[in-house]
Amino acid sequence: MADEVTVNIRLESAIVYARQKGRELAAELGFSQSELTIIATAISELARNIVDYAGNGQIIMQLIEKDGQKGIMIKAQDNGPGIPDIELAMQDGYSTGNSLGLGLPGTKRLMDEFEIDSKVGQGTTVTVIKWKRNDINFKI
Amino acid sequence: MKVPILKQGDYLIASVQSVLSDSDLSLLRDEIAERVGRYRSRGVIIDVTALDVIDSYAARTLKNIAQITKLRGAETVIAGIQPEVAFSMVQLGLTLDGVATALDLEEGLICLDKLTKGMINKNGG
Ligand SMILES: Nc1ncnc2c1ncn2[C@@H]1O[C@H](COP(=O)(O)OP(=O)(O)OP(=O)(O)O)[C@@H](O)[C@H]1O
Ligand SMILES: [Mg+2]
């Protein structure tokens, strides 16, 4: 059971591949169908931003554990042009690609944790986490 | 073509069979636009039951299809959006404003019948 998967993103077809891999990996933790779809949607948005704005990069997906809580961490990284104004890029409706401008703010809403690090001329890394809700357990 | 498009009377029925990439979606859009003209169709149903995800690109393309077919004189209904897909779409902030939707193919056909007979105002007004 692999707990880390890396998908190189260059061609648009890798977007579908990355979200399928992410779904498979997350399924190992027993996420619900709804949560798996949320995770796949987030991966789709982050991977598409790489294709659209950076040309190529990677999606690194990893099962993690912190304080007894399990989850999946997804890191989308590229060495593209970077984002000059992150605050602006995080606003609903802001797009330099003549699109809906929902990818980044929407992904933040979909996931439990969201971090973006970008430097003009160096690249962008977006890291997101979805925690697995702890199952109710009746042990005292 | 990854998505079979069947002609049924005045309607076209596109049934998505598998996950679609961005280019598959764009191809579907172009193909529907072309066939609406070729067959003089009055309605289009896109059955998206098999879609794993409707992200910003897919939503935008589905909206575009509805707009394009409208300009070509046909109505479009999107049928079969799965509950978990709908849930994700809402959180992402995606809407299909102005696009008719239906629970499944059967409902989609009923909806198209009404739309093409002008009995429904799909903008809700
Ligand atoms: N990896 C990246 N490298 C460089 N710029 C980026 C990157 N990701 C996003 N951006 C910039 O941030 C903006 C907002 O991104 P976001 O994903 O929210 O919207 P969008 O891609 O424009 O539209 P949508 O995702 O709704 O189709 C983009 O238009 C682009 O200018
Ligand atoms: Mg985007």
GROMACS .gro file of C-alpha atoms and ligand atoms in nm:
model
  297
    1MET     CA    1   0.000   0.000   0.000
    2ALA     CA    2   0.173   0.312  -0.127
    3ASP     CA    3   0.112   0.617   0.087
    4GLU     CA    4   0.263   0.866  -0.151
    5VAL     CA    5   0.199   0.923  -0.519
    6THR     CA    6   0.352   1.184  -0.749
    7VAL     CA    7   0.198   1.273  -1.083
    8ASN     CA    8   0.385   1.490  -1.331
    9ILE     CA    9   0.158   1.748  -1.481
   10ARG     CA   10   0.240   1.872  -1.825
   11LEU     CA   11  -0.033   1.766  -2.059
   12GLU     CA   12  -0.396   1.837  -1.995
   13SER     CA   13  -0.467   1.460  -1.988
   14ALA     CA   14  -0.264   1.435  -1.666
   15ILE     CA   15  -0.537   1.628  -1.484
   16VAL     CA   16  -0.776   1.333  -1.503
   17TYR     CA   17  -0.497   1.091  -1.415
   18ALA     CA   18  -0.397   1.292  -1.107
   19ARG     CA   19  -0.748   1.310  -0.972
   20GLN     CA   20  -0.798   0.936  -1.023
   21LYS     CA   21  -0.474   0.863  -0.839
   22GLY     CA   22  -0.576   1.099  -0.559
   23ARG     CA   23  -0.914   0.933  -0.528
   24GLU     CA   24  -0.750   0.588  -0.506
   25LEU     CA   25  -0.503   0.700  -0.244
   26ALA     CA   26  -0.767   0.877  -0.034
   27ALA     CA   27  -0.996   0.572  -0.059
   28GLU     CA   28  -0.734   0.377   0.138
   29LEU     CA   29  -0.822   0.592   0.440
   30GLY     CA   30  -1.192   0.519   0.402
   31PHE     CA   31  -1.309   0.866   0.302
   32SER     CA   32  -1.677   0.885   0.202
   33GLN     CA   33  -1.782   0.914  -0.165
   34SER     CA   34  -1.860   1.280  -0.106
   35GLU     CA   35  -1.519   1.346   0.043
   36LEU     CA   36  -1.347   1.154  -0.238
   37THR     CA   37  -1.527   1.371  -0.493
   38ILE     CA   38  -1.422   1.684  -0.304
   39ILE     CA   39  -1.060   1.570  -0.300
   40ALA     CA   40  -1.072   1.483  -0.672
   41THR     CA   41  -1.224   1.820  -0.755
   42ALA     CA   42  -0.953   2.005  -0.562
   43ILE     CA   43  -0.681   1.807  -0.741
   44SER     CA   44  -0.845   1.886  -1.073
   45GLU     CA   45  -0.837   2.262  -1.007
   46LEU     CA   46  -0.478   2.266  -0.882
   47ALA     CA   47  -0.354   2.050  -1.170
   48ARG     CA   48  -0.534   2.264  -1.426
   49ASN     CA   49  -0.372   2.579  -1.288
   50ILE     CA   50  -0.034   2.413  -1.344
   51VAL     CA   51  -0.123   2.329  -1.705
   52ASP     CA   52  -0.275   2.670  -1.774
   53TYR     CA   53  -0.031   2.903  -1.601
   54ALA     CA   54   0.295   2.719  -1.540
   55GLY     CA   55   0.316   2.470  -1.826
   56ASN     CA   56   0.437   2.188  -1.609
   57GLY     CA   57   0.480   2.079  -1.251
   58GLN     CA   58   0.389   1.803  -1.007
   59ILE     CA   59   0.107   1.694  -0.787
   60ILE     CA   60   0.237   1.511  -0.482
   61MET     CA   61  -0.022   1.327  -0.278
   62GLN     CA   62   0.053   1.180   0.058
   63LEU     CA   63  -0.133   1.010   0.340
   64ILE     CA   64  -0.045   1.180   0.665
   65GLU     CA   65  -0.117   1.146   1.034
   66LYS     CA   66  -0.109   1.414   1.303
   67ASP     CA   67  -0.219   1.375   1.664
   68GLY     CA   68  -0.395   1.051   1.578
   69GLN     CA   69  -0.585   1.214   1.294
   70LYS     CA   70  -0.541   1.081   0.943
   71GLY     CA   71  -0.569   1.271   0.622
   72ILE     CA   72  -0.444   1.331   0.274
   73MET     CA   73  -0.205   1.612   0.185
   74ILE     CA   74  -0.184   1.733  -0.171
   75LYS     CA   75   0.097   1.953  -0.289
   76ALA     CA   76   0.078   2.117  -0.631
   77GLN     CA   77   0.411   2.267  -0.727
   78ASP     CA   78   0.555   2.431  -1.033
   79ASN     CA   79   0.842   2.650  -1.142
   80GLY     CA   80   0.620   2.873  -1.348
   81PRO     CA   81   0.582   3.252  -1.348
   82GLY     CA   82   0.442   3.271  -0.994
   83ILE     CA   83   0.152   3.484  -0.873
   84PRO     CA   84   0.226   3.857  -0.823
   85ASP     CA   85  -0.070   3.927  -0.594
   86ILE     CA   86  -0.184   3.621  -0.398
   87GLU     CA   87  -0.460   3.807  -0.216
   88LEU     CA   88  -0.611   3.906  -0.548
   89ALA     CA   89  -0.570   3.555  -0.693
   90MET     CA   90  -0.760   3.417  -0.391
   91GLN     CA   91  -1.066   3.630  -0.465
   92ASP     CA   92  -1.370   3.468  -0.621
   93GLY     CA   93  -1.394   3.573  -0.982
   94TYR     CA   94  -1.035   3.693  -1.029
   95SER     CA   95  -0.880   3.532  -1.336
   96THR     CA   96  -0.602   3.624  -1.574
   97GLY     CA   97  -0.705   3.327  -1.788
   98ASN     CA   98  -1.049   3.453  -1.886
   99SER     CA   99  -1.201   3.182  -1.671
  100LEU     CA  100  -1.431   3.177  -1.368
  101GLY     CA  101  -1.161   3.256  -1.114
  102LEU     CA  102  -1.295   2.994  -0.874
  103GLY     CA  103  -1.013   2.738  -0.874
  104LEU     CA  104  -0.804   2.869  -0.585
  105PRO     CA  105  -1.075   3.015  -0.357
  106GLY     CA  106  -1.299   2.717  -0.432
  107THR     CA  107  -1.026   2.468  -0.349
  108LYS     CA  108  -0.973   2.648  -0.018
  109ARG     CA  109  -1.344   2.604   0.059
  110LEU     CA  110  -1.334   2.236  -0.037
  111MET     CA  111  -1.037   2.141   0.179
  112ASP     CA  112  -0.965   2.167   0.555
  113GLU     CA  113  -0.628   2.334   0.521
  114PHE     CA  114  -0.491   2.549   0.244
  115GLU     CA  115  -0.156   2.716   0.202
  116ILE     CA  116  -0.016   2.897  -0.097
  117ASP     CA  117   0.340   3.003  -0.151
  118SER     CA  118   0.437   3.180  -0.469
  119LYS     CA  119   0.728   3.388  -0.589
  120VAL     CA  120   0.728   3.577  -0.915
  121GLY     CA  121   0.976   3.421  -1.153
  122GLN     CA  122   1.025   3.116  -0.932
  123GLY     CA  123   0.701   2.927  -0.909
  124THR     CA  124   0.401   2.837  -0.703
  125THR     CA  125   0.330   2.572  -0.442
  126VAL     CA  126  -0.020   2.511  -0.313
  127THR     CA  127  -0.057   2.267  -0.025
  128VAL     CA  128  -0.396   2.142   0.088
  129ILE     CA  129  -0.511   1.886   0.343
  130LYS     CA  130  -0.834   1.698   0.394
  131TRP     CA  131  -0.866   1.532   0.732
  132LYS     CA  132  -1.056   1.213   0.776
  133ARG     CA  133  -1.336   1.274   1.024
  134ASN     CA  134  -1.276   1.052   1.324
  135ASP     CA  135  -1.525   0.770   1.341
  136ILE     CA  136  -1.741   0.794   1.646
  137ASN     CA  137  -1.621   0.526   1.879
  138PHE     CA  138  -1.795   0.405   2.184
  139LYS     CA  139  -1.494   0.278   2.371
  140ILE     CA  140  -1.453   0.452   2.705
  141MET     CA  141  -1.549   1.063  -3.013
  142LYS     CA  142  -1.566   0.947  -2.655
  143VAL     CA  143  -1.928   1.043  -2.597
  144PRO     CA  144  -2.186   0.878  -2.820
  145ILE     CA  145  -2.448   1.124  -2.943
  146LEU     CA  146  -2.772   0.959  -3.049
  147LYS     CA  147  -3.036   1.125  -3.256
  148GLN     CA  148  -3.386   1.057  -3.128
  149GLY     CA  149  -3.652   1.243  -3.321
  150ASP     CA  150  -3.604   1.615  -3.270
  151TYR     CA  151  -3.357   1.555  -2.990
  152LEU     CA  152  -2.993   1.466  -2.948
  153ILE     CA  153  -2.892   1.253  -2.653
  154ALA     CA  154  -2.530   1.261  -2.546
  155SER     CA  155  -2.451   0.999  -2.282
  156VAL     CA  156  -2.122   1.043  -2.111
  157GLN     CA  157  -1.983   0.691  -2.055
  158SER     CA  158  -1.664   0.765  -1.867
  159VAL     CA  159  -1.453   1.032  -1.711
  160LEU     CA  160  -1.379   1.316  -1.955
  161SER     CA  161  -1.066   1.522  -1.999
  162ASP     CA  162  -1.078   1.890  -2.091
  163SER     CA  163  -1.021   1.812  -2.457
  164ASP     CA  164  -1.294   1.544  -2.452
  165LEU     CA  165  -1.531   1.808  -2.313
  166SER     CA  166  -1.435   2.061  -2.579
  167LEU     CA  167  -1.484   1.799  -2.848
  168LEU     CA  168  -1.828   1.720  -2.708
  169ARG     CA  169  -1.919   2.090  -2.725
  170ASP     CA  170  -1.807   2.122  -3.089
  171GLU     CA  171  -1.973   1.797  -3.190
  172ILE     CA  172  -2.309   1.893  -3.034
  173ALA     CA  173  -2.299   2.238  -3.193
  174GLU     CA  174  -2.236   2.083  -3.532
  175ARG     CA  175  -2.505   1.815  -3.503
  176VAL     CA  176  -2.774   2.050  -3.377
  177GLY     CA  177  -2.734   2.227  -3.710
  178ARG     CA  178  -2.699   1.915  -3.919
  179TYR     CA  179  -3.009   1.744  -3.778
  180ARG     CA  180  -3.203   2.063  -3.702
  181SER     CA  181  -3.248   1.933  -3.348
  182ARG     CA  182  -3.474   2.121  -3.111
  183GLY     CA  183  -3.337   1.977  -2.791
  184VAL     CA  184  -3.023   1.826  -2.642
  185ILE     CA  185  -2.983   1.612  -2.331
  186ILE     CA  186  -2.640   1.557  -2.185
  187ASP     CA  187  -2.641   1.269  -1.942
  188VAL     CA  188  -2.351   1.328  -1.703
  189THR     CA  189  -2.425   1.046  -1.458
  190ALA     CA  190  -2.080   0.895  -1.528
  191LEU     CA  191  -1.882   1.211  -1.459
  192ASP     CA  192  -1.660   1.171  -1.150
  193VAL     CA  193  -1.612   1.543  -1.108
  194ILE     CA  194  -1.762   1.861  -1.244
  195ASP     CA  195  -1.491   2.119  -1.191
  196SER     CA  196  -1.465   2.475  -1.319
  197TYR     CA  197  -1.369   2.367  -1.670
  198ALA     CA  198  -1.650   2.111  -1.700
  199ALA     CA  199  -1.909   2.354  -1.562
  200ARG     CA  200  -1.794   2.625  -1.800
  201THR     CA  201  -1.810   2.389  -2.096
  202LEU     CA  202  -2.158   2.261  -2.006
  203LYS     CA  203  -2.278   2.621  -1.978
  204ASN     CA  204  -2.119   2.699  -2.313
  205ILE     CA  205  -2.294   2.407  -2.476
  206ALA     CA  206  -2.629   2.528  -2.345
  207GLN     CA  207  -2.560   2.881  -2.474
  208ILE     CA  208  -2.436   2.767  -2.813
  209THR     CA  209  -2.729   2.533  -2.874
  210LYS     CA  210  -2.965   2.810  -2.765
  211LEU     CA  211  -2.823   3.035  -3.034
  212ARG     CA  212  -2.877   2.751  -3.277
  213GLY     CA  213  -3.242   2.729  -3.176
  214ALA     CA  214  -3.227   2.428  -2.944
  215GLU     CA  215  -3.271   2.376  -2.571
  216THR     CA  216  -3.024   2.183  -2.354
  217VAL     CA  217  -3.089   1.985  -2.038
  218ILE     CA  218  -2.808   1.849  -1.821
  219ALA     CA  219  -2.923   1.525  -1.661
  220GLY     CA  220  -2.785   1.303  -1.388
  221ILE     CA  221  -2.549   1.519  -1.184
  222GLN     CA  222  -2.463   1.290  -0.892
  223PRO     CA  223  -2.535   1.415  -0.538
  224GLU     CA  224  -2.170   1.417  -0.429
  225VAL     CA  225  -2.071   1.594  -0.750
  226ALA     CA  226  -2.340   1.857  -0.686
  227PHE     CA  227  -2.212   1.898  -0.331
  228SER     CA  228  -1.857   1.965  -0.451
  229MET     CA  229  -1.977   2.205  -0.718
  230VAL     CA  230  -2.161   2.415  -0.462
  231GLN     CA  231  -1.858   2.437  -0.233
  232LEU     CA  232  -1.634   2.527  -0.523
  233GLY     CA  233  -1.877   2.805  -0.607
  234LEU     CA  234  -1.994   2.669  -0.939
  235THR     CA  235  -2.344   2.723  -1.065
  236LEU     CA  236  -2.521   2.622  -1.381
  237ASP     CA  237  -2.734   2.936  -1.381
  238GLY     CA  238  -2.968   2.953  -1.677
  239VAL     CA  239  -2.907   2.590  -1.767
  240ALA     CA  240  -3.192   2.343  -1.729
  241THR     CA  241  -3.109   2.036  -1.521
  242ALA     CA  242  -3.290   1.711  -1.450
  243LEU     CA  243  -3.249   1.420  -1.213
  244ASP     CA  244  -3.195   1.159  -1.484
  245LEU     CA  245  -3.244   1.090  -1.851
  246GLU     CA  246  -3.615   1.020  -1.817
  247GLU     CA  247  -3.678   1.346  -1.631
  248GLY     CA  248  -3.456   1.516  -1.885
  249LEU     CA  249  -3.679   1.407  -2.170
  250ILE     CA  250  -3.990   1.532  -1.992
  251CYS     CA  251  -3.813   1.859  -1.923
  252LEU     CA  252  -3.710   1.897  -2.289
  253ASP     CA  253  -4.066   1.828  -2.405
  254LYS     CA  254  -4.187   2.111  -2.186
  255LEU     CA  255  -3.903   2.345  -2.280
  256THR     CA  256  -3.941   2.299  -2.651
  257LYS     CA  257  -4.314   2.354  -2.623
  258GLY     CA  258  -4.246   2.676  -2.436
  259MET     CA  259  -4.423   2.563  -2.123
  260ILE     CA  260  -4.131   2.622  -1.890
  261ASN     CA  261  -3.939   2.936  -1.827
  262LYS     CA  262  -3.610   2.786  -1.723
  263ASN     CA  263  -3.482   3.110  -1.579
  264GLY     CA  264  -3.734   3.061  -1.308
  265GLY     CA  265  -3.927   3.382  -1.374
  266LIG     N1  266   0.020   2.770  -1.063
  266LIG     C1  267  -0.001   2.900  -1.098
  266LIG     N2  268   0.101   2.972  -1.153
  266LIG     C2  269   0.081   3.102  -1.187
  266LIG     N3  270  -0.035   3.168  -1.172
  266LIG     C3  271  -0.138   3.101  -1.117
  266LIG     C4  272  -0.128   2.965  -1.078
  266LIG     N4  273  -0.247   2.925  -1.026
  266LIG     C5  274  -0.328   3.032  -1.035
  266LIG     N5  275  -0.265   3.138  -1.088
  266LIG     C6  276  -0.319   3.275  -1.107
  266LIG     O1  277  -0.425   3.295  -1.014
  266LIG     C7  278  -0.547   3.324  -1.083
  266LIG     C8  279  -0.665   3.264  -1.012
  266LIG     O2  280  -0.659   3.121  -1.018
  266LIG     P1  281  -0.793   3.037  -1.006
  266LIG     O3  282  -0.761   2.893  -1.024
  266LIG     O4  283  -0.863   3.079  -0.882
  266LIG     O5  284  -0.881   3.092  -1.127
  266LIG     P2  285  -0.866   3.062  -1.285
  266LIG     O6  286  -0.771   2.949  -1.307
  266LIG     O7  287  -0.833   3.190  -1.351
  266LIG     O8  288  -1.015   3.019  -1.323
  266LIG     P3  289  -1.085   2.876  -1.291
  266LIG     O9  290  -0.993   2.799  -1.202
  266LIG    O10  291  -1.214   2.911  -1.223
  266LIG    O11  292  -1.105   2.813  -1.423
  266LIG     C9  293  -0.525   3.272  -1.224
  266LIG    O12  294  -0.605   3.340  -1.319
  266LIG    C10  295  -0.377   3.298  -1.245
  266LIG    O13  296  -0.353   3.433  -1.279
  267MG      MG  297  -0.789   2.769  -1.205
   0.00000   0.00000   0.00000
